[in-house]
Coordinates of C-alpha atoms in Angstrom, one line a residue:
M1 CA -94.5 97.0 28.5
P2 CA -94.5 93.2 29.0
A3 CA -92.2 92.7 26.0
T4 CA -89.7 95.1 27.6
T5 CA -89.6 93.0 30.8
A6 CA -89.1 89.8 28.8
L7 CA -86.3 91.4 26.9
A8 CA -84.6 92.5 30.2
S9 CA -85.0 89.0 31.5
L10 CA -83.3 87.6 28.5
R11 CA -80.4 90.0 28.9
G12 CA -80.1 88.9 32.5
L13 CA -79.9 85.3 31.4
R14 CA -77.2 86.2 28.9
L15 CA -75.2 87.9 31.6
L16 CA -75.4 84.7 33.7
K17 CA -74.3 82.6 30.7
L18 CA -71.3 85.0 30.3
L19 CA -70.4 84.5 34.0
S20 CA -70.4 80.8 33.6
L21 CA -67.9 81.1 30.7
L22 CA -65.5 82.8 33.1
K23 CA -65.3 79.5 35.1
L24 CA -64.7 81.3 38.4
G25 CA -65.0 77.9 40.1
R26 CA -61.4 77.2 39.3
Y27 CA -60.3 79.9 41.6
S28 CA -62.5 79.1 44.5
D29 CA -59.6 77.8 46.6
S30 CA -57.9 81.2 46.1
L31 CA -61.0 83.1 47.0
Q32 CA -61.5 81.0 50.1
L33 CA -57.9 81.7 51.1
I34 CA -58.5 85.4 50.7
G35 CA -61.7 85.2 52.8
R36 CA -59.9 83.2 55.5
V37 CA -57.1 85.7 55.8
I38 CA -59.4 88.7 55.9
S39 CA -61.6 87.1 58.5
Q40 CA -58.6 86.1 60.6
R41 CA -57.2 89.7 60.4
A42 CA -60.7 91.4 60.7
G43 CA -60.0 92.8 64.2
E44 CA -56.6 94.3 63.2
L45 CA -58.1 95.7 59.9
L46 CA -61.0 97.2 61.8
S47 CA -58.6 98.9 64.2
T48 CA -56.6 100.2 61.3
V49 CA -59.8 101.6 59.7
L50 CA -60.7 103.4 62.9
I51 CA -57.2 104.9 63.3
V52 CA -57.4 106.1 59.7
L53 CA -60.8 107.8 60.3
V54 CA -59.3 109.6 63.3
L55 CA -56.3 110.6 61.3
V56 CA -58.5 111.9 58.4
F57 CA -60.4 114.1 60.8
I58 CA -57.3 115.3 62.6
A59 CA -55.6 116.1 59.2
A60 CA -58.7 118.0 58.0
S61 CA -59.0 120.0 61.2
L62 CA -55.3 120.8 61.3
L63 CA -55.2 122.1 57.7
Y64 CA -58.5 124.0 58.2
Q65 CA -57.0 125.8 61.1
V66 CA -53.8 126.6 59.2
E67 CA -55.3 127.4 55.8
S68 CA -58.7 129.0 56.5
S69 CA -57.2 132.2 57.9
A70 CA -55.2 132.6 54.6
G71 CA -58.4 132.1 52.6
T72 CA -57.1 129.1 50.7
K73 CA -59.7 127.6 48.4
G74 CA -60.9 124.2 49.6
F75 CA -60.2 124.8 53.3
E76 CA -63.2 127.1 54.0
S77 CA -64.7 124.6 56.4
I78 CA -63.7 121.3 58.0
P79 CA -66.1 119.3 55.7
Q80 CA -64.4 120.8 52.7
A81 CA -61.0 120.1 54.2
L82 CA -62.0 116.5 54.6
W83 CA -61.9 116.1 50.8
W84 CA -58.3 117.1 50.8
A85 CA -57.5 114.8 53.8
V86 CA -59.1 111.8 52.2
V87 CA -57.4 112.4 48.8
T88 CA -54.1 113.0 50.5
L89 CA -54.1 110.1 53.0
T90 CA -55.2 107.6 50.3
T91 CA -52.2 108.8 48.2
T92 CA -54.6 109.7 45.3
G93 CA -53.6 113.3 45.2
Y94 CA -55.9 114.9 42.6
G95 CA -54.3 118.3 43.0
D96 CA -57.6 120.2 43.0
V97 CA -57.2 121.4 46.6
Y98 CA -53.8 122.1 48.2
P99 CA -52.3 124.2 50.9
A100 CA -50.9 127.6 50.1
T101 CA -49.1 128.7 53.3
P102 CA -45.7 127.5 54.3
L103 CA -47.0 126.1 57.5
G104 CA -49.8 124.4 55.6
K105 CA -47.4 122.9 53.2
A106 CA -45.1 121.6 56.0
A107 CA -48.1 120.1 57.8
A108 CA -49.4 118.6 54.5
G109 CA -46.0 116.9 53.9
L110 CA -46.1 115.3 57.3
I111 CA -49.7 114.2 56.7
M112 CA -48.7 112.7 53.3
L113 CA -46.0 110.5 55.1
F114 CA -48.8 109.2 57.4
G115 CA -50.8 108.5 54.2
V116 CA -48.1 106.2 52.9
G117 CA -48.0 104.4 56.2
M118 CA -51.8 104.1 56.2
V119 CA -51.7 102.3 52.9
A120 CA -48.8 100.1 53.9
L121 CA -50.1 99.0 57.3
P122 CA -53.2 97.0 56.1
A123 CA -51.2 95.6 53.1
G124 CA -48.5 94.3 55.5
M125 CA -51.2 92.7 57.8
I126 CA -52.8 90.9 54.9
A127 CA -49.5 89.8 53.4
S128 CA -48.4 88.3 56.8
G129 CA -51.8 86.7 57.1
F130 CA -51.3 85.1 53.6
A131 CA -47.8 83.8 54.7
E132 CA -49.2 82.3 57.9
E133 CA -52.1 80.7 56.1
L134 CA -49.9 79.2 53.3
A135 CA -47.5 77.9 56.0
R136 CA -50.4 76.3 57.8
L137 CA -51.6 74.7 54.5
R138 CA -48.1 73.4 53.7
Q139 CA -47.8 71.9 57.2
Q140 CA -51.2 70.1 56.8
E141 CA -50.0 68.7 53.4
T142 CA -46.8 67.5 55.0
A143 CA -48.7 65.9 57.9
A144 CA -50.9 64.0 55.4
C145 CA -47.8 62.4 53.8
C146 CA -46.3 59.0 54.7
P147 CA -43.2 59.7 56.9
H148 CA -41.2 56.9 55.3
C149 CA -41.7 57.4 51.5
G150 CA -43.2 60.9 51.3
K151 CA -46.2 59.7 49.3
A152 CA -49.6 61.1 50.0
L153 CA -51.8 59.1 52.3
E154 CA -55.2 58.2 51.1

């Protein structure tokens, strides 16, 4: 048993050595930029997540009401319909559960359009955050330059 533990420890050390080969330190500025943008937009992103959760429950409830009376597989209960709502709103679309009634298909089409917006909204927030952060960094670099010759001040 102790030999097995020692072997596992050696494997763990090998993994750490492999990670050091990747030299992730080169990208630390980029990782810090990502962290700053996400922390600056945390409130907006949290609001988006809450809106998405409400939308998922509304979509599941709506399709349950429409499809359960028709006996459509996958819509026998709201928790089962939640699977369809999550897969649809995240634009994954496995195709294992889908509405069968015309009203269900129309409602699903509208919900799918909301799903595209759900993916685009946080992406737009983060992209605008990156643009603002990069503009701020450029402004700091410009402010650190000599106004007469443009050389960096030391």
